Short mmCIF file of C-alpha atoms in Angstrom, two decimals:
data_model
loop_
_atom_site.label_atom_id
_atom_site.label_comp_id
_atom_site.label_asym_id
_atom_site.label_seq_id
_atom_site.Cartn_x
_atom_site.Cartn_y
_atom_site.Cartn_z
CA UNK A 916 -244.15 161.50 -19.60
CA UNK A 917 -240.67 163.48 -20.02
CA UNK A 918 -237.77 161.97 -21.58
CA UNK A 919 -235.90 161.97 -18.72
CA UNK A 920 -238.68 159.91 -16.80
CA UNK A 921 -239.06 157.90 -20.39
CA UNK A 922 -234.52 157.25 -19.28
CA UNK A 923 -235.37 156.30 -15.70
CA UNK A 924 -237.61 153.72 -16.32
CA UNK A 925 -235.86 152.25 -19.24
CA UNK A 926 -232.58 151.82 -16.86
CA UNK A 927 -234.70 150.11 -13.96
CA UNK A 928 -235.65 147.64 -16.50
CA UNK A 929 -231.86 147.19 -17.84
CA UNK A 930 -230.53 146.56 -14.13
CA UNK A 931 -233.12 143.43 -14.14
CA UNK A 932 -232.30 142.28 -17.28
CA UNK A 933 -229.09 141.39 -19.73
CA UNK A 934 -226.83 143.44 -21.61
CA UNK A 935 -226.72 142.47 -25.23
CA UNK A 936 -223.36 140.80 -24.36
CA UNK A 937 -225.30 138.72 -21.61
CA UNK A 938 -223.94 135.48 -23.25
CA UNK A 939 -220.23 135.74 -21.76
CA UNK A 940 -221.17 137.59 -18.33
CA UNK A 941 -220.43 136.08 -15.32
CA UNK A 942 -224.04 137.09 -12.83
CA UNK A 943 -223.16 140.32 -10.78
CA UNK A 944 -223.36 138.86 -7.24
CA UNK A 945 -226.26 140.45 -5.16
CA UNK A 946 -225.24 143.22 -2.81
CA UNK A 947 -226.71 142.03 0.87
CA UNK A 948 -228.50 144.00 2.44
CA UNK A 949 -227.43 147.03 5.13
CA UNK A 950 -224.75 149.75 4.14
CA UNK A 951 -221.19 148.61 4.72
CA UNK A 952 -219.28 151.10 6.22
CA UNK A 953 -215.61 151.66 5.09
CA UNK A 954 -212.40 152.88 5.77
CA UNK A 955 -210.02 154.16 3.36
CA UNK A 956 -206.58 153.18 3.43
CA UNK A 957 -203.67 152.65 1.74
CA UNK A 958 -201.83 149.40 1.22
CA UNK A 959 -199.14 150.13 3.77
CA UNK A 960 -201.57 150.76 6.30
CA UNK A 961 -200.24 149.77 10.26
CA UNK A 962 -201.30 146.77 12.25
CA UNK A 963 -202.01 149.60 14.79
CA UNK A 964 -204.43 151.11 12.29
CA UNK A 965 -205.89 148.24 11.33
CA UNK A 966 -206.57 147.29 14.89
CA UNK A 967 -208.38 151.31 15.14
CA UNK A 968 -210.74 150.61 12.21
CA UNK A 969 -211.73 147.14 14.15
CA UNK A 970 -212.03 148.66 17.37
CA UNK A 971 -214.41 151.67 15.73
CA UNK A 972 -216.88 148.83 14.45
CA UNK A 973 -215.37 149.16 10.70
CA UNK A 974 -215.85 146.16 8.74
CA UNK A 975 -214.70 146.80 5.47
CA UNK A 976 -211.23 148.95 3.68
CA UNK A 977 -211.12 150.61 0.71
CA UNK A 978 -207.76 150.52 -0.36
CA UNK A 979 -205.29 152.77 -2.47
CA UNK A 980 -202.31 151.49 -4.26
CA UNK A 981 -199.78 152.77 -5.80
CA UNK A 982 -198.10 152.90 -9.24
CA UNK A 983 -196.99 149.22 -10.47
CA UNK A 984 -198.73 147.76 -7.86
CA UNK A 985 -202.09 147.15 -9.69
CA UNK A 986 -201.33 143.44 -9.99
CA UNK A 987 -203.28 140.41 -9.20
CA UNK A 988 -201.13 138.95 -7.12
CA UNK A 989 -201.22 142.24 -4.74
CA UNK A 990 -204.82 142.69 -5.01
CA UNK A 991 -204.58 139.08 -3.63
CA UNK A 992 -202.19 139.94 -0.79
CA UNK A 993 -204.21 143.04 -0.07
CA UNK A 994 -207.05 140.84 0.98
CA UNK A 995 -204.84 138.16 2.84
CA UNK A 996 -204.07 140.67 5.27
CA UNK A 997 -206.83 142.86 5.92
CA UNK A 998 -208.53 138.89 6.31
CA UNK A 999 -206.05 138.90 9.15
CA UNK A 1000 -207.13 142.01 11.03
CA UNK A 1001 -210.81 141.21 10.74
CA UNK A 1002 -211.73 142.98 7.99
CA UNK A 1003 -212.78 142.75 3.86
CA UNK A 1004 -212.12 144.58 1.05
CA UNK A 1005 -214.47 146.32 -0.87
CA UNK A 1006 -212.26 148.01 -3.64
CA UNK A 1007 -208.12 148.61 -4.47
CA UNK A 1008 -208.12 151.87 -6.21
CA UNK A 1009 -205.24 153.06 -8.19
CA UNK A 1010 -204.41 157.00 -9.65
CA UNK A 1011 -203.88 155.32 -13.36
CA UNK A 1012 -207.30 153.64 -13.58
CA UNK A 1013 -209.61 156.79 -13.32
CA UNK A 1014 -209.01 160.49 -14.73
CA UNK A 1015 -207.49 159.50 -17.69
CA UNK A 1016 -207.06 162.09 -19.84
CA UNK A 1017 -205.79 159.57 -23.16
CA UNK A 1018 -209.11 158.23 -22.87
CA UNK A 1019 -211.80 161.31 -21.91
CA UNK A 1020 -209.75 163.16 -24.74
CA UNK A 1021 -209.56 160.52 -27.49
CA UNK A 1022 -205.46 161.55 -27.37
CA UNK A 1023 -202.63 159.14 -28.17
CA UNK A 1024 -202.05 156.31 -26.24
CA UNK A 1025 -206.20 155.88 -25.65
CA UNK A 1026 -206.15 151.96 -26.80
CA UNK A 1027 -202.96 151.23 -24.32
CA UNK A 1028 -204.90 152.85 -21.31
CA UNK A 1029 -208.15 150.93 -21.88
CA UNK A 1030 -205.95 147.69 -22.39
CA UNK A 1031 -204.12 148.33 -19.13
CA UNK A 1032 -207.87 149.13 -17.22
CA UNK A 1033 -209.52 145.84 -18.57
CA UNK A 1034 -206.49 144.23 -17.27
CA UNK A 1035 -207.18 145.91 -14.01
CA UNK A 1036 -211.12 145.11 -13.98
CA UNK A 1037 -210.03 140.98 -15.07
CA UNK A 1038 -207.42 141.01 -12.11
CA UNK A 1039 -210.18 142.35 -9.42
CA UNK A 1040 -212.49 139.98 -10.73
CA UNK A 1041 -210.11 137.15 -10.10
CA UNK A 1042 -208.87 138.49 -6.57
CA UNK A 1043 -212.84 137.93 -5.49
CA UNK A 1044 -213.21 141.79 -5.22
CA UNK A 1045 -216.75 142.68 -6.72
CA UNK A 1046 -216.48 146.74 -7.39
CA UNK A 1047 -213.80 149.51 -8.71
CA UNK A 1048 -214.83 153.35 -8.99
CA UNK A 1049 -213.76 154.95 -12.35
CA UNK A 1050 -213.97 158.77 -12.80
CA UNK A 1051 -213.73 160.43 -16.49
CA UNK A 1052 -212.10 163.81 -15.68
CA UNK A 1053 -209.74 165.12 -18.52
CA UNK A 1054 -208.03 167.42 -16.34
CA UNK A 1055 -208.20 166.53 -12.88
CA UNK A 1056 -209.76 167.71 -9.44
CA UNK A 1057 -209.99 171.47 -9.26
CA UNK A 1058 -208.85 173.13 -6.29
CA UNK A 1059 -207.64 176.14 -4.87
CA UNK A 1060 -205.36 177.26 -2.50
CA UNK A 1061 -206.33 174.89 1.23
CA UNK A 1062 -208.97 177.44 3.65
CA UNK A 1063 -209.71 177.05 6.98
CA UNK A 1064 -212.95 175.75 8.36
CA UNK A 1065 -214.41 174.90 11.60
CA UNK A 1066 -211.88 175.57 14.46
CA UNK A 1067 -209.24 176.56 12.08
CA UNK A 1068 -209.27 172.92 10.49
CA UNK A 1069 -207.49 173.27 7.29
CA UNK A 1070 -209.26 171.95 4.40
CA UNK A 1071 -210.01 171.94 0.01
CA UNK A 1072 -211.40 175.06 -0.98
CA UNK A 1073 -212.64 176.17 -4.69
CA UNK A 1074 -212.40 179.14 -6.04
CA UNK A 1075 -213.45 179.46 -9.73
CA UNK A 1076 -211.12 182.40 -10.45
CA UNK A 1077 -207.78 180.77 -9.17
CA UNK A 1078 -208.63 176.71 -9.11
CA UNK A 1079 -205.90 174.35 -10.87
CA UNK A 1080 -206.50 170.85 -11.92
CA UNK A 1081 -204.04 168.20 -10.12
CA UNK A 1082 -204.54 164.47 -10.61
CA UNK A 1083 -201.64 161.84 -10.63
CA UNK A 1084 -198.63 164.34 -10.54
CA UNK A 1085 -200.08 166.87 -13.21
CA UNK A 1086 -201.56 170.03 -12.57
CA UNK A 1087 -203.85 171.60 -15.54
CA UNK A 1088 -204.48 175.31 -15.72
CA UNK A 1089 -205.36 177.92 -17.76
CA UNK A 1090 -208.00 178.84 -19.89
CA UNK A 1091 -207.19 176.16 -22.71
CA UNK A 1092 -205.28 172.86 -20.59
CA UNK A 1093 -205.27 171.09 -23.47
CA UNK A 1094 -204.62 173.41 -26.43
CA UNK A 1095 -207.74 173.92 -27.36
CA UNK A 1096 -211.54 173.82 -26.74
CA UNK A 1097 -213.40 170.76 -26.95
CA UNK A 1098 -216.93 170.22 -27.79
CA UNK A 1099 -219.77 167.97 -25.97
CA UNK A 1100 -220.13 166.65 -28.88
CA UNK A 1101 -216.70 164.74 -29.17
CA UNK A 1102 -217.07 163.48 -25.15
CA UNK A 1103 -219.63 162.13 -25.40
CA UNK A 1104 -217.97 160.21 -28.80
CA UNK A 1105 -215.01 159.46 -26.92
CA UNK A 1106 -217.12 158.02 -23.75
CA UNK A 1107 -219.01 155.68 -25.98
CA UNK A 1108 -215.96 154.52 -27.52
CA UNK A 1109 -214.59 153.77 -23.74
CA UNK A 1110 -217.13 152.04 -22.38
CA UNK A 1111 -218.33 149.92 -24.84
CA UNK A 1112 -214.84 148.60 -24.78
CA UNK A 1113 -214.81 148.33 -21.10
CA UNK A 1114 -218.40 147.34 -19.79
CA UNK A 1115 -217.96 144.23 -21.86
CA UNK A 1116 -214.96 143.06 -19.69
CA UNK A 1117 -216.58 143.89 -16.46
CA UNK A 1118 -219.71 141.69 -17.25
CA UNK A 1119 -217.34 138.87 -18.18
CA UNK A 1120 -215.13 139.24 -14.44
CA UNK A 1121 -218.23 139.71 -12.53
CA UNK A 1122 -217.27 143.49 -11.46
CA UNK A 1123 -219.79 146.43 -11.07
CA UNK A 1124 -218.04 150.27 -12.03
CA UNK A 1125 -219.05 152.92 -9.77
CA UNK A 1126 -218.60 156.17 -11.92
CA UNK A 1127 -217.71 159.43 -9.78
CA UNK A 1128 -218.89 162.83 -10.87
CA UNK A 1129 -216.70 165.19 -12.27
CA UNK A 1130 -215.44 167.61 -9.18
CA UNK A 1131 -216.04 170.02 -9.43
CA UNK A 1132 -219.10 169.67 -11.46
CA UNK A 1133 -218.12 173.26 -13.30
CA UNK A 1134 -219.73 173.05 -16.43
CA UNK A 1135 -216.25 173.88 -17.96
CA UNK A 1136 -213.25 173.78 -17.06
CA UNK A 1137 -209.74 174.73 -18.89
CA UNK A 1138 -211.57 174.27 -22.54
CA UNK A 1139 -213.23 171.23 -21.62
CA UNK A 1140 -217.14 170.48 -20.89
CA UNK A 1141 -217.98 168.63 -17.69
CA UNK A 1142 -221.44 167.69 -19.41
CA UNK A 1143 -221.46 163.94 -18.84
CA UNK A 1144 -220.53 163.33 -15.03
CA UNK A 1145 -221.67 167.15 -14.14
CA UNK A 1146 -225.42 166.80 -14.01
CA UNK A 1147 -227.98 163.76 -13.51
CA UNK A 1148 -229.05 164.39 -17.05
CA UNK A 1149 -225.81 163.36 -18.11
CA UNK A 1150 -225.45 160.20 -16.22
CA UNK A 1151 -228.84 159.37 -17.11
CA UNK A 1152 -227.69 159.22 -21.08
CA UNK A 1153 -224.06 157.60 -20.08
CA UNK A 1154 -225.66 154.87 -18.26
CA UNK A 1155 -228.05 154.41 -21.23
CA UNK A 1156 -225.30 154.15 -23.54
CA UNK A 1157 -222.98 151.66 -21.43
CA UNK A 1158 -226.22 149.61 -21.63
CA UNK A 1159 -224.66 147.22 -19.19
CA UNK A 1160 -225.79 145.74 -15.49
CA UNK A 1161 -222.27 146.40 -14.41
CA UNK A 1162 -221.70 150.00 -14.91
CA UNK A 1163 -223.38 152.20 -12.25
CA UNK A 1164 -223.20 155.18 -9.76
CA UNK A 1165 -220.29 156.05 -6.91
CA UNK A 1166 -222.35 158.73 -5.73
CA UNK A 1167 -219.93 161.34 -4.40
CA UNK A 1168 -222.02 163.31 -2.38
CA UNK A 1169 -219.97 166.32 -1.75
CA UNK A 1170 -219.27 166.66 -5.70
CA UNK A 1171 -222.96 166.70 -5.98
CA UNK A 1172 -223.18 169.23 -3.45
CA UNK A 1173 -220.53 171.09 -5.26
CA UNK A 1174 -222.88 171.55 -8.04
CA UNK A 1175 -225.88 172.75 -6.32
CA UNK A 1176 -228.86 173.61 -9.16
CA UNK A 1177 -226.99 172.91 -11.70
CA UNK A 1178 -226.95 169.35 -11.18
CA UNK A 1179 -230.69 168.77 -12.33
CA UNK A 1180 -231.22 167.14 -8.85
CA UNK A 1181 -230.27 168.01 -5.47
CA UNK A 1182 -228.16 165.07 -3.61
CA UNK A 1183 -231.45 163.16 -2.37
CA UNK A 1184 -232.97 163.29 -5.36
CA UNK A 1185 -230.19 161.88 -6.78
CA UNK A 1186 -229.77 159.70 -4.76
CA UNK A 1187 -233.67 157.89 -5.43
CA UNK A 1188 -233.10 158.32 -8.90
CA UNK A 1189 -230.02 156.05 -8.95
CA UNK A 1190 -231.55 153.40 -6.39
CA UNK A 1191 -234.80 153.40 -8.63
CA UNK A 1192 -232.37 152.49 -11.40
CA UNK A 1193 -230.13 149.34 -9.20
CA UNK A 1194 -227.21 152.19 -9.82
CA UNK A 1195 -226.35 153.02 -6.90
CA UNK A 1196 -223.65 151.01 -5.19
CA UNK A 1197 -221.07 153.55 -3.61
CA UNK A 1198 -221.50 156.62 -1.48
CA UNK A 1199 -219.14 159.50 -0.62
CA UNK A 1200 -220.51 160.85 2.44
CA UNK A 1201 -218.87 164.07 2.76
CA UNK A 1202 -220.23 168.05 3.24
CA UNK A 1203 -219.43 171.41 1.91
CA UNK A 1204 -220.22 175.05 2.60
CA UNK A 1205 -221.92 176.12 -0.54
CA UNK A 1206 -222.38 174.98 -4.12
CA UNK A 1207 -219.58 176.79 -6.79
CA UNK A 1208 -218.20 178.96 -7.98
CA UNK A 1209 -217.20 179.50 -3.97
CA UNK A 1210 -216.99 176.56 -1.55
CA UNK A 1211 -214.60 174.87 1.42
CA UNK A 1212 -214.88 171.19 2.50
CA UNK A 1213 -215.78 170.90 6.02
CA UNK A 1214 -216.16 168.59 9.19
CA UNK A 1215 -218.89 165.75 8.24
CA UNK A 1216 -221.62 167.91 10.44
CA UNK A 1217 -220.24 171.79 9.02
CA UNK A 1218 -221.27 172.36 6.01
CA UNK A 1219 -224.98 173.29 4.08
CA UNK A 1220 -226.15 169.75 3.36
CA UNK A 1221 -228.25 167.83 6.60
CA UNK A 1222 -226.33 165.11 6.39
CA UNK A 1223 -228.75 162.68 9.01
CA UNK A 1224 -231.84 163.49 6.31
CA UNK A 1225 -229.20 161.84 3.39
CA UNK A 1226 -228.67 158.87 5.67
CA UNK A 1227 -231.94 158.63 6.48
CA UNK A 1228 -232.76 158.39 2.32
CA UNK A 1229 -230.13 155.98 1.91
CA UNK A 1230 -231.54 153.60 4.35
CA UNK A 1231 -234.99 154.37 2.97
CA UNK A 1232 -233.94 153.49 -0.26
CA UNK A 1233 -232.44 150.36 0.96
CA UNK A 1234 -229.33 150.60 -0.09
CA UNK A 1235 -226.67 147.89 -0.29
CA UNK A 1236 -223.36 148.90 -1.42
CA UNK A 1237 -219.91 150.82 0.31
CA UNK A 1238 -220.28 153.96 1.72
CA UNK A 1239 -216.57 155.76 3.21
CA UNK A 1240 -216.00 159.22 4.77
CA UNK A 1241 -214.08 161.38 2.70
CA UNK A 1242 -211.88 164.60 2.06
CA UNK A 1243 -211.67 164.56 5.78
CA UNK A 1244 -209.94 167.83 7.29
CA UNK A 1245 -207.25 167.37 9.52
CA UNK A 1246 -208.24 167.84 13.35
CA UNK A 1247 -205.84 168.87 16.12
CA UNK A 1248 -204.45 166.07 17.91
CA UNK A 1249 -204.16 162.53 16.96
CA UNK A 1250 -203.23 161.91 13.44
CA UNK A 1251 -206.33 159.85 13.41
CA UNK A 1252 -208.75 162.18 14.61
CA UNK A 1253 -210.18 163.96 12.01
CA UNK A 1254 -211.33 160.53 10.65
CA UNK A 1255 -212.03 159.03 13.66
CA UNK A 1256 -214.79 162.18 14.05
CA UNK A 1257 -216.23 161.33 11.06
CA UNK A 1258 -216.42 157.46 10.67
CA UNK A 1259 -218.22 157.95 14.71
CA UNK A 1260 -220.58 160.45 13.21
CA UNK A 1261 -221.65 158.24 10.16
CA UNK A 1262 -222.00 154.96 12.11
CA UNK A 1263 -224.48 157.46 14.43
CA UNK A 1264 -226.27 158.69 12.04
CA UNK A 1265 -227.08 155.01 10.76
CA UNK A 1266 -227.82 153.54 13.80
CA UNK A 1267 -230.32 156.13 13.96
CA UNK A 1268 -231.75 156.18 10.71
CA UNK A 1269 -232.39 151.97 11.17
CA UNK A 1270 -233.80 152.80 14.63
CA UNK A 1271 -236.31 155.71 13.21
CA UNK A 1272 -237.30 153.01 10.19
CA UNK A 1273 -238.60 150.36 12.25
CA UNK A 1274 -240.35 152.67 14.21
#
């Protein structure tokens, strides 16, 4: 038996059983079953919008807010009025509580961000909201200048030679972002130190944590490895070491794409692994052309990936949690358009993936 099949089978057995910290958890609520479809928005989303997602068959909003406004009492108004319109929330995201670069880089100021985010996971707990995403880049989403796909769409593109890091006003470049190079060795020290402080507060507010892979999954960038959250491998050993039910997989399937071989698994693959392990609780259903160190974003059905054979594994796998179109390209037209395409395209390819499982 390899090690890695040795890792898989010890995590199934964690996701049925308690953390070591079991005593103060509050039980993670069990997902229900079918996918639930979402819509992302941000808080000062229209009525008129609202009424769109409705009126597409959209039941649930991931929503972003902005800085200061990661507060109870908004999380709690955030729900009040998407209640209103028909619809629940499945997460309230915010730029400060992922990428932080205090805490991937063990820099000053790490113990005031992890203080803020356990505030955060406490406050989403209380406002009845049952998941947040966290993502561990140092230096941001790589990009380079936008391309043109399908039609002339305009879209993310990646080229290794000219990409820049951007996250949360910031931009990262050159060959050393930080000063200097860092080693694997020190990540993965500075993970442990993160999540044991964290995991420990979502067990006690009843949350699961969706971790995103690093994108792109280069395996470095600007002096810094993307070993942990770049490969399955390295999930596989982070998820080992949170050694908690609550931290898991938002399985952002474009990253993964992104990464191509070097990812261990292909997006399928991955995609069993994590629902073998009870990991796998949010989807980014999204497409590219090609895997780095060359590749543009595209319309859901333009890029390399069949996109009906990954629905058609998620619903095989049964799985439970929030799945939300994303990185859309703009379409000609109606503002809405572009997302309007793809949210019609995903609740297709579902409806036929249920359809060809029973048969």
């Amino acid at each position: 038996m390899s090690e890695l099949t040795r890792r898989e089978l010890a995590m199934a057995g964690l996701a049925a059983g308690l953390s070591a910290t079991a005593a103060a958890a509050k039980p993670l609520a069990p997902l229900t079953p079918g996918i639930k479809i979402s819509m992302q928005v941000g808080e000062e989303v229209t009525d008129d919008d609202l009424a769109w997602i409705r009126q597409m068959g959209i039941d649930y909003l991931n929503v972003q807010t902005g800085k200061g406004r990661a507060t109870l009492d908004n999380f709690q108004a955030i729900k009040a009025r998407a209640a209103s319109a028909g619809l629940q929330v499945w997460n309230i995201s915010n730029n400060d509580n992922r990428n932080i670069e205090e805490v991937t880089l063990n820099l000053p100021g790490r113990d005031a961000k992890i203080a803020w985010l356990k505030q955060y996971i406490r406050d989403t707990g209380k406002a009845g909201i049952g998941y947040i995403t966290y993502a561990h880049m140092a230096n941001g989403i790589w990009s380079s200048a936008t391309e043109k796909t399908r039609g002339g769409g305009t879209a993310r593109a990646f080229r290794l030679e000219t990409a820049k890091g951007t996250w949360n006003g910031k931009t990262y470049e050159g060959a050393l972002t930080h000063g200097r190079k860092y080693s694997k060795e020190e990540l993965w020290d500075n993970y442990t130190y993160f999540i044991r402080e964290i995991a420990p507060v979502a067990e006690e507010a009843g949350v699961r944590i969706g971790i995103h892979p690093d994108d792109p999954p280069v395996p470095e960038l600007g002096g810094i490895p993307r070993h942990i959250f770049g490969t399955y491998d390295g999930y596989v050993k982070a998820l080992e070491i949170a050694n908690s039910p609550n931290i898991g997989v938002c399985l952002c399937c474009g990253t993964w794409m992104e990464g191509g071989k070097s990812m261990g698994k292909d997006v399928f693959e991955a995609a069993r692994g994590f629902a073998k392990m009870g990991k796998l609780w949010k989807i980014h259903f999204r497409n590219v052309t090609a895997p780095q160190p060359y590749f543009v974003e595209t319309y859901i059905d333009g890029g390399y990936t069949d996109m009906y054979k990954l629905m058609r594994t998620l619903v095989d796998v049964d799985f439970r949690g929030n799945l939300i179109a994303d990185h859309v390209p703009a379409m000609s037209g109606a503002r809405q358009s572009g997302w309007a395409y793809s949210m019609g395209y995903i609740r297709a390819l579902y409806q036929a993936a249920l359809a060809e499982k029973k048969g």
